[in-house]
Coordinates of C-alpha atoms in Angstrom, one line a residue:
Chain O
X1 CA 0.0 -0.1 0.0
X2 CA 1.1 3.8 -0.2
X3 CA 4.5 4.5 1.0
X4 CA 3.6 7.9 2.3
X5 CA 0.6 6.6 4.2
X6 CA -2.0 8.5 2.3
X7 CA -5.4 7.5 3.1
X8 CA -8.8 7.6 1.4
X9 CA -12.3 7.8 3.6
X10 CA -15.1 5.7 2.5
X11 CA -18.6 5.7 3.9
X12 CA -20.2 2.6 2.9
X13 CA -23.9 1.6 2.2
X14 CA -24.5 1.0 6.0
X15 CA -23.5 4.4 6.8
X16 CA -20.3 3.0 8.2
X17 CA -17.0 5.0 8.0
X18 CA -13.8 3.5 7.2
X19 CA -10.0 4.8 6.5
X20 CA -8.4 3.1 4.0
X21 CA -5.0 2.5 2.6
X22 CA -4.2 3.4 -0.9
X23 CA -1.7 2.8 -3.8
X24 CA -0.6 5.3 -6.1
X25 CA -1.8 5.1 -9.5
X26 CA -4.6 2.7 -8.9
X27 CA -8.2 3.7 -9.8
X28 CA -10.3 4.6 -6.6
X29 CA -12.6 1.9 -7.9
X30 CA -9.5 -0.7 -7.5
X31 CA -8.9 0.4 -4.2
X32 CA -12.4 0.5 -3.1
X33 CA -13.1 -3.0 -4.6
X34 CA -9.9 -4.8 -3.3
X35 CA -10.8 -3.6 0.4
X36 CA -14.5 -5.1 0.1
X37 CA -16.3 -1.9 0.6
X38 CA -19.3 -3.3 -1.7
X39 CA -17.9 -1.6 -4.8
X40 CA -18.2 -4.0 -7.6
X41 CA -16.8 -2.6 -11.0
X42 CA -17.9 -5.2 -13.0
X43 CA -16.6 -3.7 -16.2
X44 CA -13.3 -3.6 -14.9
X45 CA -12.8 0.3 -15.3
X46 CA -14.1 0.7 -18.9
X47 CA -16.5 3.7 -17.6
X48 CA -19.3 1.3 -18.7
X49 CA -21.3 -0.2 -16.1
X50 CA -21.4 2.6 -13.3
X51 CA -21.3 0.2 -10.6
X52 CA -18.3 2.0 -9.0
X53 CA -20.8 5.2 -8.5
X54 CA -19.6 7.1 -5.6
X55 CA -20.6 10.4 -4.3
X56 CA -17.7 12.8 -3.4
X57 CA -17.6 14.9 -0.4
X58 CA -18.4 18.3 -1.8
X59 CA -15.2 20.2 0.0
X60 CA -13.1 17.6 -2.3
X61 CA -15.3 17.9 -5.6
X62 CA -13.2 20.8 -7.2
X63 CA -9.9 19.2 -6.1
X64 CA -10.3 16.3 -8.5
X65 CA -9.7 16.2 -12.0
X66 CA -13.1 16.9 -13.9
X67 CA -15.1 14.2 -15.3
X68 CA -14.8 13.6 -18.9
X69 CA -17.7 13.4 -20.9
X70 CA -17.7 9.6 -21.4
X71 CA -18.0 9.4 -17.5
X72 CA -20.8 12.2 -17.5
X73 CA -22.8 10.1 -20.1
X74 CA -22.5 6.9 -18.1
X75 CA -23.3 8.9 -15.0
X76 CA -26.3 10.5 -16.7
X77 CA -27.9 7.1 -17.1
X78 CA -28.3 6.4 -13.3
X79 CA -32.0 7.1 -11.9
X80 CA -30.5 8.7 -8.9
X81 CA -27.3 11.1 -8.8
X82 CA -26.0 13.7 -6.6
X83 CA -24.2 17.1 -8.0
X84 CA -20.8 15.6 -6.7
X85 CA -21.3 11.8 -8.3
X86 CA -18.4 10.3 -9.7
X87 CA -17.2 7.0 -11.4
X88 CA -14.6 5.9 -9.0
X89 CA -12.9 4.0 -11.9
X90 CA -12.5 7.5 -13.5
X91 CA -10.4 9.0 -10.7
X92 CA -6.7 7.8 -10.3
X93 CA -5.4 7.7 -6.9
X94 CA -2.3 10.2 -6.2
X95 CA -1.3 10.7 -2.8
X96 CA -2.0 14.5 -2.7
X97 CA -5.4 12.9 -2.5
X98 CA -4.9 12.0 1.1
X99 CA -8.1 12.4 3.1
X100 CA -10.6 12.4 0.1
X101 CA -13.7 11.4 1.3
X102 CA -16.3 9.4 -0.8
X103 CA -19.9 8.0 -0.2
X104 CA -21.0 4.5 -1.7
X105 CA -24.6 5.2 -2.4
X106 CA -27.3 2.5 -2.6
X107 CA -26.7 0.3 -5.7
X108 CA -28.9 1.6 -8.7
Chain I
X1 CA -27.5 -19.2 -36.5
X2 CA -30.5 -18.1 -34.4
X3 CA -33.3 -20.8 -33.7
X4 CA -36.8 -20.2 -34.1
X5 CA -38.9 -20.0 -31.3
X6 CA -40.2 -23.7 -30.1
X7 CA -42.5 -25.2 -28.0
X8 CA -41.4 -28.7 -28.6
X9 CA -38.3 -29.6 -26.7
X10 CA -35.5 -29.3 -28.9
X11 CA -32.6 -31.6 -27.8
X12 CA -29.0 -31.1 -27.2
X13 CA -26.2 -32.3 -25.2
X14 CA -25.4 -29.4 -23.6
X15 CA -27.5 -26.1 -22.7
X16 CA -25.0 -23.1 -22.1
X17 CA -26.4 -20.2 -20.2
X18 CA -24.7 -17.0 -21.2
X19 CA -23.0 -16.5 -24.6
X20 CA -19.9 -14.6 -23.4
X21 CA -16.6 -15.6 -24.3
X22 CA -16.5 -18.2 -21.9
X23 CA -19.8 -19.8 -23.2
X24 CA -18.9 -19.2 -26.7
X25 CA -15.4 -21.3 -26.0
X26 CA -17.3 -23.6 -24.4
X27 CA -19.0 -24.5 -27.7
X28 CA -15.6 -25.3 -29.5
X29 CA -14.5 -27.6 -26.4
X30 CA -17.5 -29.5 -26.5
X31 CA -17.5 -29.5 -30.1
X32 CA -14.1 -31.4 -30.2
X33 CA -15.8 -34.2 -28.0
X34 CA -18.6 -34.3 -30.6
X35 CA -20.9 -32.8 -28.2
X36 CA -23.5 -30.3 -29.7
X37 CA -24.6 -27.2 -27.8
X38 CA -27.3 -24.4 -27.6
X39 CA -26.4 -20.9 -26.1
X40 CA -29.3 -18.8 -24.3
X41 CA -28.4 -15.2 -23.5
X42 CA -30.6 -12.2 -22.5
X43 CA -28.6 -10.1 -24.8
X44 CA -29.5 -9.9 -28.5
X45 CA -26.2 -10.6 -29.6
X46 CA -23.6 -12.9 -28.4
X47 CA -20.4 -11.7 -26.7
X48 CA -21.8 -10.9 -23.2
X49 CA -19.8 -8.0 -21.3
X50 CA -17.2 -8.0 -24.0
X51 CA -19.8 -7.0 -26.7
X52 CA -22.3 -5.2 -24.4
X53 CA -20.0 -3.2 -22.2
X54 CA -16.4 -2.6 -23.9
X55 CA -17.0 -3.7 -27.8
X56 CA -14.1 -0.8 -28.4
X57 CA -12.0 -1.2 -25.4
X58 CA -8.8 -3.4 -25.7
X59 CA -7.8 -6.3 -23.9
X60 CA -4.4 -7.1 -23.4
X61 CA -4.3 -10.2 -21.4
X62 CA -5.7 -12.8 -24.0
X63 CA -3.0 -15.3 -24.8
X64 CA -1.3 -14.6 -28.1
X65 CA -3.5 -11.4 -28.7
X66 CA -1.3 -8.6 -27.6
X67 CA -4.1 -6.5 -27.9
X68 CA -7.6 -7.4 -29.1
X69 CA -11.2 -5.3 -28.5
X70 CA -14.0 -7.0 -26.9
X71 CA -16.0 -6.9 -30.0
X72 CA -12.8 -8.5 -31.8
X73 CA -12.6 -11.3 -29.4
X74 CA -16.2 -11.9 -30.0
X75 CA -15.9 -11.7 -33.4
X76 CA -12.7 -14.4 -33.3
X77 CA -14.5 -16.5 -31.1
X78 CA -17.5 -17.0 -33.2
X79 CA -15.4 -17.6 -36.2
X80 CA -13.6 -20.2 -34.2
X81 CA -16.7 -22.1 -33.2
X82 CA -18.5 -21.6 -36.5
X83 CA -17.9 -25.5 -38.0
X84 CA -20.1 -26.8 -34.7
X85 CA -23.0 -24.9 -35.4
X86 CA -24.6 -24.2 -32.2
X87 CA -27.9 -22.8 -32.0
X88 CA -28.4 -19.3 -30.3
X89 CA -31.4 -18.2 -28.3
X90 CA -30.7 -14.6 -27.7
X91 CA -32.8 -11.8 -26.4
X92 CA -34.1 -14.7 -23.9
X93 CA -33.6 -15.1 -20.2
X94 CA -34.0 -18.7 -18.7
X95 CA -37.0 -18.7 -16.6
X96 CA -36.8 -22.5 -15.4
X97 CA -34.9 -25.7 -15.2
X98 CA -36.3 -29.0 -14.4
X99 CA -34.9 -32.3 -14.2
X100 CA -36.3 -35.4 -15.7
X101 CA -36.7 -39.0 -14.7
X102 CA -34.2 -39.9 -17.2
X103 CA -31.4 -37.4 -15.6
X104 CA -31.8 -35.0 -18.3
X105 CA -32.8 -31.6 -18.1
X106 CA -35.8 -29.2 -19.5
X107 CA -34.7 -25.6 -19.7
X108 CA -37.5 -23.4 -20.2
X109 CA -37.0 -19.3 -21.5
X110 CA -39.3 -16.5 -20.8
X111 CA -40.0 -16.6 -24.6
X112 CA -41.6 -19.9 -24.2
X113 CA -38.4 -21.9 -25.6
X114 CA -38.5 -25.7 -24.2
X115 CA -34.9 -27.0 -24.4
X116 CA -34.0 -30.7 -23.6
X117 CA -30.3 -31.2 -22.5
X118 CA -27.9 -33.7 -21.0
X119 CA -25.9 -31.0 -19.1
X120 CA -26.0 -27.4 -18.2
X121 CA -23.2 -24.9 -18.3
X122 CA -23.9 -21.9 -16.3
X123 CA -21.5 -19.4 -18.1
X124 CA -23.6 -16.2 -17.0
X125 CA -20.6 -13.8 -16.3
X126 CA -21.6 -11.5 -13.6
X127 CA -25.3 -12.4 -14.1
X128 CA -27.9 -10.9 -16.8
X129 CA -28.3 -7.7 -17.8
X130 CA -31.6 -6.3 -16.4
X131 CA -33.0 -2.7 -16.8
X132 CA -31.8 -0.3 -14.1
X133 CA -35.0 0.5 -12.1
X134 CA -35.9 3.9 -10.4
X135 CA -35.8 3.8 -6.5
X136 CA -39.8 4.6 -6.4
X137 CA -42.2 3.6 -3.4
X138 CA -44.6 0.9 -4.4
X139 CA -42.7 0.7 -7.9
X140 CA -43.1 -3.2 -8.1
X141 CA -47.0 -2.8 -8.0
X142 CA -47.1 -0.8 -11.0
X143 CA -44.3 -2.7 -13.0
X144 CA -45.3 -4.6 -16.2
X145 CA -48.9 -3.0 -15.7
X146 CA -48.2 0.6 -16.2
X147 CA -44.2 0.9 -15.6
X148 CA -41.9 -0.5 -18.4
X149 CA -38.4 -0.8 -19.4
X150 CA -38.8 -1.6 -23.0
X151 CA -41.8 -1.1 -25.8
X152 CA -43.2 -4.7 -26.4
X153 CA -46.7 -3.9 -27.4
X154 CA -46.6 -0.6 -29.1
X155 CA -50.4 -0.5 -29.7
X156 CA -51.1 -0.6 -25.9
X157 CA -49.6 2.9 -25.7
X158 CA -52.0 4.3 -28.0
X159 CA -54.3 7.1 -26.5
X160 CA -52.4 6.8 -23.2
X161 CA -50.6 10.0 -21.1
X162 CA -46.9 8.8 -21.3
X163 CA -44.1 9.7 -19.0
X164 CA -40.7 8.9 -20.8
X165 CA -37.6 9.0 -18.3
X166 CA -34.2 9.2 -19.6
X167 CA -31.7 11.0 -21.6
X168 CA -30.3 8.5 -24.0
X169 CA -31.6 7.1 -27.6
X170 CA -34.0 5.0 -26.1
X171 CA -35.7 7.6 -24.3
X172 CA -35.4 10.0 -27.4
X173 CA -36.6 7.3 -29.8
X174 CA -39.5 6.4 -28.2
X175 CA -40.2 10.0 -27.4
X176 CA -40.5 10.9 -31.0
X177 CA -42.3 7.5 -32.1
X178 CA -45.2 7.6 -29.5
X179 CA -46.2 11.1 -30.1
X180 CA -48.0 10.1 -32.9
X181 CA -50.1 7.5 -31.2
X182 CA -50.2 9.0 -27.5
X183 CA -52.6 11.5 -25.7
X184 CA -49.7 13.0 -24.4
X185 CA -45.9 12.5 -24.1
X186 CA -43.8 14.1 -21.2
X187 CA -39.8 13.6 -21.3
X188 CA -38.3 13.8 -18.2
X189 CA -34.5 14.0 -17.9
X190 CA -32.5 15.5 -14.9
X191 CA -30.8 18.2 -17.5
X192 CA -31.1 19.5 -20.9
X193 CA -27.7 17.6 -21.7
X194 CA -28.9 14.5 -23.7
X195 CA -26.7 11.5 -25.0
X196 CA -28.9 10.8 -28.0
X197 CA -28.1 11.3 -31.6
X198 CA -28.4 15.1 -32.0
X199 CA -31.1 14.9 -34.8
X200 CA -33.2 13.0 -32.5
X201 CA -32.7 15.9 -30.0
X202 CA -33.4 18.6 -32.4
X203 CA -36.7 16.6 -33.5
X204 CA -37.9 16.5 -29.9
X205 CA -37.2 20.3 -29.4
X206 CA -39.2 20.9 -32.7
X207 CA -42.1 18.7 -31.1
X208 CA -41.8 20.7 -27.9
X209 CA -41.8 24.1 -29.7
X210 CA -45.2 23.0 -31.5
X211 CA -46.7 22.0 -27.9
X212 CA -46.6 18.2 -28.9
X213 CA -44.0 17.1 -26.2
X214 CA -43.6 18.5 -22.9
X215 CA -40.0 18.4 -21.4
X216 CA -39.3 18.4 -17.9
X217 CA -35.8 18.9 -16.4
X218 CA -36.1 17.0 -13.3
X219 CA -36.3 13.4 -11.8
X220 CA -39.3 11.0 -10.9
X221 CA -40.2 11.6 -7.5
X222 CA -43.3 9.3 -7.0
X223 CA -45.9 7.3 -8.5
X224 CA -49.6 7.6 -7.6
X225 CA -52.4 5.2 -8.6
X226 CA -54.3 2.2 -7.2
X227 CA -53.7 -1.6 -8.0
X228 CA -50.8 -1.0 -10.3
X229 CA -52.8 1.3 -12.5
X230 CA -51.0 4.7 -12.6
X231 CA -52.6 8.0 -12.7
X232 CA -50.2 10.6 -11.7
X233 CA -46.4 10.9 -11.5
X234 CA -44.7 13.5 -9.1
X235 CA -41.5 14.8 -10.5
X236 CA -38.7 16.6 -8.8
X237 CA -37.2 19.9 -10.3
X238 CA -34.9 22.8 -9.4
X239 CA -37.9 24.9 -9.4
X240 CA -40.1 22.7 -7.1
X241 CA -42.4 19.9 -7.5
X242 CA -44.2 19.2 -10.7
X243 CA -47.4 16.8 -11.2
X244 CA -48.0 15.0 -14.4
X245 CA -51.3 13.1 -15.2
X246 CA -49.8 9.8 -16.8
X247 CA -50.9 6.2 -17.3
X248 CA -47.9 4.9 -18.3
X249 CA -44.1 5.3 -17.6
X250 CA -41.1 4.2 -19.8
X251 CA -38.1 4.3 -17.7
X252 CA -34.9 4.1 -19.8
X253 CA -32.2 4.2 -17.3
X254 CA -29.7 1.6 -18.9
X255 CA -28.7 -1.8 -17.9
X256 CA -27.5 -3.3 -14.8
X257 CA -26.3 -6.6 -14.1
X258 CA -27.6 -9.1 -11.3
X259 CA -27.5 -12.8 -10.9
X260 CA -31.3 -13.0 -11.6
X261 CA -33.3 -16.2 -11.4
X262 CA -30.1 -18.6 -11.2
X263 CA -29.9 -17.5 -7.6
X264 CA -33.2 -19.6 -6.9
X265 CA -32.0 -22.8 -8.7
X266 CA -31.0 -24.2 -5.5
X267 CA -27.0 -24.3 -6.3
X268 CA -24.5 -23.6 -3.3
X269 CA -23.5 -19.9 -3.9
X270 CA -20.4 -18.1 -2.3
X271 CA -21.3 -14.5 -0.9
X272 CA -24.9 -15.0 -2.6
X273 CA -23.9 -14.2 -5.9
X274 CA -20.9 -16.9 -7.1
X275 CA -21.7 -20.4 -7.8
X276 CA -19.4 -22.7 -5.9
X277 CA -17.4 -25.4 -8.0
X278 CA -15.0 -28.3 -7.6
X279 CA -12.0 -27.7 -9.6
X280 CA -11.5 -30.9 -11.3
X281 CA -15.0 -30.7 -13.1
X282 CA -16.3 -27.2 -12.8
X283 CA -19.4 -28.8 -11.3
X284 CA -21.8 -27.1 -9.1
X285 CA -23.4 -28.7 -6.2
X286 CA -26.2 -30.4 -8.6
X287 CA -24.8 -33.1 -10.6
X288 CA -24.5 -32.2 -14.5
X289 CA -24.8 -28.9 -13.8
X290 CA -21.2 -26.9 -14.2
X291 CA -20.5 -23.2 -13.9
X292 CA -17.5 -21.7 -15.7
X293 CA -16.0 -18.3 -16.0
X294 CA -16.8 -15.1 -13.7
X295 CA -19.8 -16.6 -12.2
X296 CA -18.0 -19.4 -10.4
X297 CA -15.8 -19.4 -7.1
X298 CA -13.2 -21.8 -6.1
X299 CA -10.2 -21.3 -3.9
X300 CA -7.6 -19.5 -5.9
X301 CA -10.3 -18.1 -8.6
X302 CA -9.3 -15.4 -10.8
X303 CA -11.8 -13.6 -12.9
X304 CA -10.1 -13.6 -15.9
X305 CA -11.3 -14.4 -19.7
X306 CA -8.4 -17.0 -19.9
X307 CA -9.6 -18.8 -16.8
X308 CA -12.9 -19.0 -18.2
X309 CA -11.5 -21.0 -21.2
X310 CA -9.5 -23.4 -19.0
X311 CA -12.7 -24.0 -17.0
X312 CA -14.7 -24.6 -20.2
X313 CA -12.1 -27.3 -21.4
X314 CA -12.4 -29.3 -18.2
X315 CA -16.1 -28.8 -17.9
X316 CA -16.6 -30.4 -21.3
X317 CA -14.7 -33.3 -20.2
X318 CA -16.7 -33.7 -17.4
X319 CA -19.9 -33.2 -19.6
X320 CA -18.9 -36.0 -21.8
X321 CA -18.9 -38.5 -19.0
X322 CA -22.6 -37.1 -18.2
X323 CA -24.2 -37.1 -21.7
X324 CA -22.0 -40.1 -22.9
X325 CA -21.9 -42.4 -19.9
X326 CA -21.3 -45.6 -22.1
X327 CA -18.5 -44.2 -24.5
X328 CA -15.1 -43.7 -23.6
X329 CA -13.5 -40.0 -24.2
X330 CA -10.5 -40.5 -26.1
X331 CA -8.1 -37.2 -25.5
X332 CA -6.9 -36.2 -28.8
X333 CA -5.1 -33.1 -30.1
X334 CA -6.3 -30.6 -33.1
X335 CA -2.5 -31.0 -34.4
X336 CA -2.6 -34.5 -34.9
X337 CA -6.2 -36.2 -34.9
X338 CA -7.8 -36.7 -38.1
X339 CA -11.2 -37.1 -36.2
X340 CA -10.7 -33.6 -34.8
X341 CA -9.9 -31.9 -38.3
X342 CA -12.8 -33.5 -39.6
X343 CA -15.1 -31.9 -36.6
X344 CA -13.1 -28.7 -37.8
X345 CA -13.9 -29.1 -41.3
X346 CA -10.2 -28.5 -42.1
X347 CA -8.1 -31.0 -44.4
X348 CA -6.0 -33.2 -42.1
X349 CA -2.3 -31.8 -42.2
X350 CA -1.0 -35.1 -43.5
X351 CA -3.1 -35.1 -46.7
X352 CA -2.8 -31.7 -47.3
X353 CA 1.0 -32.3 -47.2
X354 CA 0.7 -34.8 -50.3

């Protein structure tokens, strides 16, 4: 896991808060899936299934690279999204995201 | 390649549930052993996730293919299994499986097909693609009566007050189509950004300008009605709630993947969504029913396409013993066996060299 000890904070579907280790260069989806947070990532990061949908803490939303059209289109399919919804497979972890907080919404 | 809808059970050696890469390759391995197969899939095309989710995405871990797309892999597998002339039952979901007195299975589909098979391979990947359902209270009661995720009987929408939800091609296409027979059409999407063909969006805007289509920028909030008969839909918009009189809702929110009815087949499961198998035959807790590819679970399982190929080969050999109990399985290689080369419709190498 990350040598710098950067952490991601995850609030799971049961509302429980977890502080998880990270790996520089991994997709956030992979970090969440690897640690059994309930994220499926069925399409393997192809931005195609939306099973890695997370809601980013609004305080962090502007600090992430903006979503590309492909991601916006896929999010747009979901019946329910929030203004700071993202697909976690489209966020590559870097240690300067230390403390990033995301909520896993109920599965669509 | 596609099979006609049938009510008489058609007889096959193996029924394969799921036409993704693993299911397709199972046709090949079964074919080498002289066994025929039928493939059943909820999607309307073969290839599974490779064709539906990432047809254009490159895959880098298929042996001997440094890079190949999901569709490219599907096309190559179809080419490879062509000699075995498998039947495809596409756009159908398996609705039931029963075991007969002679040990064979009858598989039924939601389209009314009946398939008689000596063994079953479940190669269903992550499960079946099903429409994403909006989270609305009491939705179940309205589904298939007033709420639909596809248009099956277009005539039943005539004279209706229809709400169409979604911002992709399906939502736009049906808005443009149904406006000619509906009493009213209201399109609901959370923003004025659509994922549909620009021409469809322009056509919808033109109908809106004529007052023939109403577009509401918002989300579905609640359904109202009695006994599954819809009368009104509440929408949530940025400027406040909006009520729409409606007796039909068409929701187009794309596809989700779920295990579906396989969960109720009584097989031993891991985590409630993977099927437990042994690693010799890839057989489930029910003899004669095998599970291969992403849907199975065993110690050390890796969800890779190449694992599915390996599992298909071993399950095929095990299935031979189930459907041909009185015959001896002779293990042969395609490089040297003239019998296998005949099955593959290729000239035996020795003769070709002469």
